[in-house]
């Protein structure tokens, strides 16, 4: 049975791969991390769309039956272009993030989303929220320093604590309690944020995304029933556009589980 393709600007999307693996262990999964061109969070819409379409092409050649855009920045800018070009379903992480907000809250008047600068500028979370509910005011905050700090392994260092206060004190002051983690990397500083602001409800979209993927695959009869009924686990393949020294460390940080295969691929650009 064909695999599910998952991609991100780098390895942060492995948090989404991990959630999908947990929800659907019977599926064959192919992950692509654009490690040669990360970060996307500071790039233009045009560039993000071009990169995303190239990755779609790579995944289609791998015969995937569905694509999950694990990257918030790519989901914010490229989803429509990907859907227009794709013969198979494309699932992003922004709508599941909003669904997760509703699942985790009662009636609230305001919420927050933290993300890369590019995601914030796209207003994708505001648009997705508006489609569902007009009453909640969504405060957006770009936190561009979080990704490099996390990739440097500084999630629990005091410098990150200072940066968290700098970015999030405003939410605290405005009495915003529910905050969507609108970036693949941010689940890794969840604990650090909660140490400073224990009353915050941090909403991670990866579990909700895996639920959406399951529902969609089920609806379209795309589940790997053969493996599922045999109780067999699917395979996991990871591809990256660059293999760097710190990659193994990052892979462990984001994924934990061991991987059979990690291979460098060159995209045409
Ligand atoms: N994957 C990106 C996101 O979720 C974060 C890293 C980047 O800027 O490329 O927005």
Coordinates of C-alpha atoms and ligand atoms in Angstrom, one line a residue:
X1 CA 0.0 0.0 0.0
X2 CA 1.3 3.5 -0.9
X3 CA 2.9 5.6 1.9
X4 CA 1.7 8.9 3.4
X5 CA 4.1 11.7 2.6
X6 CA 5.0 14.3 5.3
X7 CA 7.2 17.3 4.8
X8 CA 8.7 20.2 6.7
X9 CA 11.3 22.9 6.1
X10 CA 13.6 20.8 8.3
X11 CA 13.4 18.3 11.0
X12 CA 10.9 20.1 13.3
X13 CA 8.1 18.3 11.4
X14 CA 9.3 15.0 13.0
X15 CA 7.0 16.0 15.9
X16 CA 4.1 15.6 13.4
X17 CA 5.5 12.3 12.0
X18 CA 5.8 11.0 15.5
X19 CA 2.1 11.8 16.2
X20 CA 1.0 10.2 13.0
X21 CA 3.1 7.1 13.8
X22 CA 1.4 6.9 17.1
X23 CA -2.1 7.2 15.7
X24 CA -1.5 5.0 12.6
X25 CA 1.4 2.7 13.3
X26 CA 0.3 0.5 10.4
X27 CA 0.9 3.2 7.7
X28 CA 4.1 3.4 5.7
X29 CA 5.5 6.9 6.2
X30 CA 7.9 9.0 4.1
X31 CA 9.3 12.2 5.6
X32 CA 11.1 14.9 3.7
X33 CA 13.0 17.6 5.6
X34 CA 14.3 20.5 3.5
X35 CA 17.4 20.8 5.7
X36 CA 19.4 22.5 2.9
X37 CA 17.0 25.5 2.8
X38 CA 15.6 25.7 6.3
X39 CA 14.4 28.1 7.7
X40 CA 11.3 28.9 5.7
X41 CA 10.0 31.2 8.5
X42 CA 12.0 34.2 7.2
X43 CA 11.4 33.6 3.5
X44 CA 8.8 35.2 1.1
X45 CA 5.5 33.6 0.1
X46 CA 6.7 33.1 -3.5
X47 CA 9.9 31.2 -2.4
X48 CA 7.9 29.0 0.1
X49 CA 5.4 28.1 -2.6
X50 CA 8.2 27.2 -5.0
X51 CA 10.0 25.0 -2.5
X52 CA 6.8 23.3 -1.4
X53 CA 5.8 22.4 -5.0
X54 CA 9.3 20.9 -5.6
X55 CA 8.8 18.8 -2.5
X56 CA 5.3 17.7 -3.6
X57 CA 6.9 16.6 -6.9
X58 CA 9.5 14.5 -5.0
X59 CA 6.8 12.9 -2.8
X60 CA 4.5 12.1 -5.8
X61 CA 7.5 10.3 -7.4
X62 CA 7.6 8.2 -4.3
X63 CA 4.0 7.3 -5.0
X64 CA 2.5 8.7 -1.8
X65 CA -1.3 8.6 -1.4
X66 CA -1.7 11.7 0.7
X67 CA 0.6 14.6 1.7
X68 CA 0.8 16.2 5.2
X69 CA 2.4 19.7 5.2
X70 CA 3.9 19.5 8.7
X71 CA 5.4 22.9 8.4
X72 CA 3.3 25.8 9.7
X73 CA 5.0 28.3 7.5
X74 CA 4.4 26.2 4.3
X75 CA 0.9 25.4 5.5
X76 CA 0.2 29.1 5.8
X77 CA 1.5 30.1 2.4
X78 CA 1.5 27.1 0.0
X79 CA -1.6 25.0 0.8
X80 CA -3.7 26.4 -2.0
X81 CA -1.0 26.1 -4.6
X82 CA -0.2 22.6 -3.5
X83 CA -3.9 21.6 -3.7
X84 CA -4.2 23.2 -7.1
X85 CA -1.3 21.1 -8.4
X86 CA -1.9 17.9 -6.5
X87 CA -3.9 14.8 -7.6
X88 CA -4.0 13.6 -4.0
X89 CA -5.2 15.1 -0.8
X90 CA -3.1 17.7 1.0
X91 CA -3.5 18.3 4.7
X92 CA -1.9 21.3 6.5
X93 CA -1.4 21.9 10.2
X94 CA -3.2 25.3 10.6
X95 CA -6.8 24.1 10.6
X96 CA -6.0 21.2 13.0
X97 CA -4.3 23.8 15.2
X98 CA -7.6 25.8 15.4
X99 CA -9.6 22.6 15.9
X100 CA -7.3 21.7 18.8
X101 CA -8.0 25.2 20.3
X102 CA -11.7 24.5 20.3
X103 CA -11.2 21.0 21.7
X104 CA -9.1 22.3 24.5
X105 CA -11.2 25.3 25.6
X106 CA -14.7 26.1 26.8
X107 CA -16.1 29.5 25.8
X108 CA -13.2 32.0 25.6
X109 CA -13.0 35.5 24.3
X110 CA -9.3 35.6 23.3
X111 CA -6.5 33.3 22.5
X112 CA -2.9 33.6 21.2
X113 CA -0.8 32.0 18.5
X114 CA 3.0 32.0 18.4
X115 CA 4.7 31.3 15.1
X116 CA 7.4 32.3 12.7
X117 CA 7.3 35.8 11.3
X118 CA 6.2 34.5 7.9
X119 CA 3.3 32.5 9.4
X120 CA 2.2 35.6 11.4
X121 CA 2.3 37.8 8.3
X122 CA 0.1 35.4 6.4
X123 CA -2.6 35.7 9.1
X124 CA -3.4 32.1 8.3
X125 CA -4.5 31.3 11.9
X126 CA -6.8 34.3 12.0
X127 CA -8.4 33.3 8.7
X128 CA -8.9 29.7 9.8
X129 CA -10.4 30.9 13.1
X130 CA -12.7 33.3 11.3
X131 CA -14.1 30.4 9.2
X132 CA -15.3 28.8 12.4
X133 CA -15.9 31.5 15.0
X134 CA -16.0 35.3 14.9
X135 CA -16.1 35.8 18.6
X136 CA -12.6 34.9 19.7
X137 CA -9.9 37.5 19.3
X138 CA -6.7 35.9 18.2
X139 CA -3.5 37.7 19.2
X140 CA -0.5 36.7 17.0
X141 CA 3.1 36.9 18.0
X142 CA 6.1 36.2 15.9
X143 CA 8.9 34.5 17.9
X144 CA 11.8 34.3 15.4
X145 CA 14.4 33.5 18.1
X146 CA 12.8 30.3 19.3
X147 CA 13.8 28.1 16.3
X148 CA 17.5 28.8 16.4
X149 CA 17.6 28.5 20.2
X150 CA 15.9 25.1 20.1
X151 CA 18.1 23.9 17.2
X152 CA 21.1 24.9 19.3
X153 CA 19.9 22.6 22.1
X154 CA 19.2 25.6 24.3
X155 CA 15.5 24.8 25.2
X156 CA 16.2 24.7 28.9
X157 CA 18.9 27.3 29.2
X158 CA 18.4 30.7 30.9
X159 CA 18.8 32.6 27.6
X160 CA 15.7 30.9 26.3
X161 CA 13.9 31.7 29.6
X162 CA 14.7 35.4 28.9
X163 CA 13.5 35.2 25.4
X164 CA 10.3 33.5 26.5
X165 CA 9.5 36.3 28.9
X166 CA 10.3 38.9 26.2
X167 CA 7.9 37.3 23.8
X168 CA 5.1 36.1 26.0
X169 CA 4.8 38.6 28.9
X170 CA 2.4 40.5 26.7
X171 CA 0.1 37.5 26.6
X172 CA 0.3 37.3 30.3
X173 CA -0.5 40.9 30.8
X174 CA -3.4 40.7 28.4
X175 CA -4.7 37.7 30.4
X176 CA -4.5 35.4 27.4
X177 CA -4.3 31.8 28.6
X178 CA -4.8 29.7 25.5
X179 CA -1.9 29.7 23.2
X180 CA -1.5 27.7 20.0
X181 CA 2.1 26.6 19.3
X182 CA 2.0 27.5 15.6
X183 CA 5.5 26.2 14.7
X184 CA 6.9 22.7 14.5
X185 CA 9.6 23.4 17.0
X186 CA 7.7 25.0 19.8
X187 CA 6.5 21.7 21.5
X188 CA 10.1 21.3 22.5
X189 CA 9.9 24.5 24.7
X190 CA 6.5 23.7 26.1
X191 CA 7.9 22.8 29.5
X192 CA 10.2 25.8 29.6
X193 CA 7.2 28.1 28.9
X194 CA 5.1 26.3 31.5
X195 CA 7.8 26.7 34.2
X196 CA 7.5 30.5 33.8
X197 CA 3.7 30.7 33.0
X198 CA 2.2 27.6 34.6
X199 CA -1.3 28.9 34.1
X200 CA -0.9 28.9 30.2
X201 CA -2.8 26.3 28.2
X202 CA -0.4 25.5 25.3
X203 CA -2.0 23.9 22.3
X204 CA 0.0 21.6 20.2
X205 CA -1.5 20.8 16.8
X206 CA 0.4 17.6 16.0
X207 CA -2.1 15.2 17.7
X208 CA -5.0 17.0 16.1
X209 CA -3.3 16.8 12.7
X210 CA -2.8 13.0 13.1
X211 CA -6.6 12.7 13.9
X212 CA -7.4 14.7 10.7
X213 CA -5.0 12.5 8.6
X214 CA -6.7 9.4 10.0
X215 CA -10.2 10.7 9.4
X216 CA -9.4 11.8 5.8
X217 CA -7.6 8.5 4.9
X218 CA -10.5 6.5 6.4
X219 CA -13.1 8.6 4.5
X220 CA -11.3 8.0 1.2
X221 CA -10.6 4.3 1.8
X222 CA -6.9 5.0 1.9
X223 CA -6.0 3.3 5.2
X224 CA -3.5 0.5 4.9
X225 CA -6.0 -2.2 6.0
X226 CA -3.6 -5.0 5.1
X227 CA -1.0 -4.0 7.8
X228 CA -3.8 -2.8 10.1
X229 CA -5.6 -6.1 10.2
X230 CA -2.3 -8.1 10.5
X231 CA -1.2 -5.8 13.4
X232 CA 1.9 -5.0 11.4
X233 CA 3.8 -1.7 11.7
X234 CA 4.5 0.2 8.6
X235 CA 7.9 1.4 7.5
X236 CA 9.4 4.9 8.0
X237 CA 11.8 6.5 5.5
X238 CA 13.4 9.9 6.1
X239 CA 14.8 12.0 3.4
X240 CA 16.6 15.3 3.8
X241 CA 18.0 17.8 1.3
X242 CA 21.2 18.1 3.3
X243 CA 22.9 15.8 5.8
X244 CA 24.7 18.0 8.3
X245 CA 26.7 17.1 11.5
X246 CA 24.0 18.2 13.8
X247 CA 21.3 16.3 12.0
X248 CA 21.4 13.1 14.0
X249 CA 21.2 15.1 17.2
X250 CA 18.2 17.1 15.9
X251 CA 16.6 13.9 14.7
X252 CA 16.9 12.4 18.1
X253 CA 15.6 15.6 19.7
X254 CA 12.5 15.7 17.5
X255 CA 11.8 12.0 17.1
X256 CA 13.5 9.9 19.7
X257 CA 12.7 6.6 17.9
X258 CA 15.4 5.0 15.8
X259 CA 15.1 5.2 12.0
X260 CA 16.2 2.5 9.6
X261 CA 17.0 4.9 6.8
X262 CA 18.0 8.5 6.5
X263 CA 19.1 9.5 3.0
X264 CA 20.1 12.7 1.3
X265 CA 18.2 13.7 -1.9
X266 CA 18.9 16.6 -4.2
X267 CA 15.8 18.4 -5.5
X268 CA 16.0 20.2 -8.8
X269 CA 16.3 23.9 -8.1
Ligands
LIG1 N1 8.9 24.4 10.2 C1 8.7 25.8 10.4 C2 7.3 26.1 10.9 O1 6.6 25.2 11.5 C3 9.8 26.3 11.5 C4 11.2 26.4 10.9 C5 11.4 27.3 9.8 O2 11.3 28.5 9.9 O3 11.5 26.8 8.7 O4 6.8 27.2 10.8

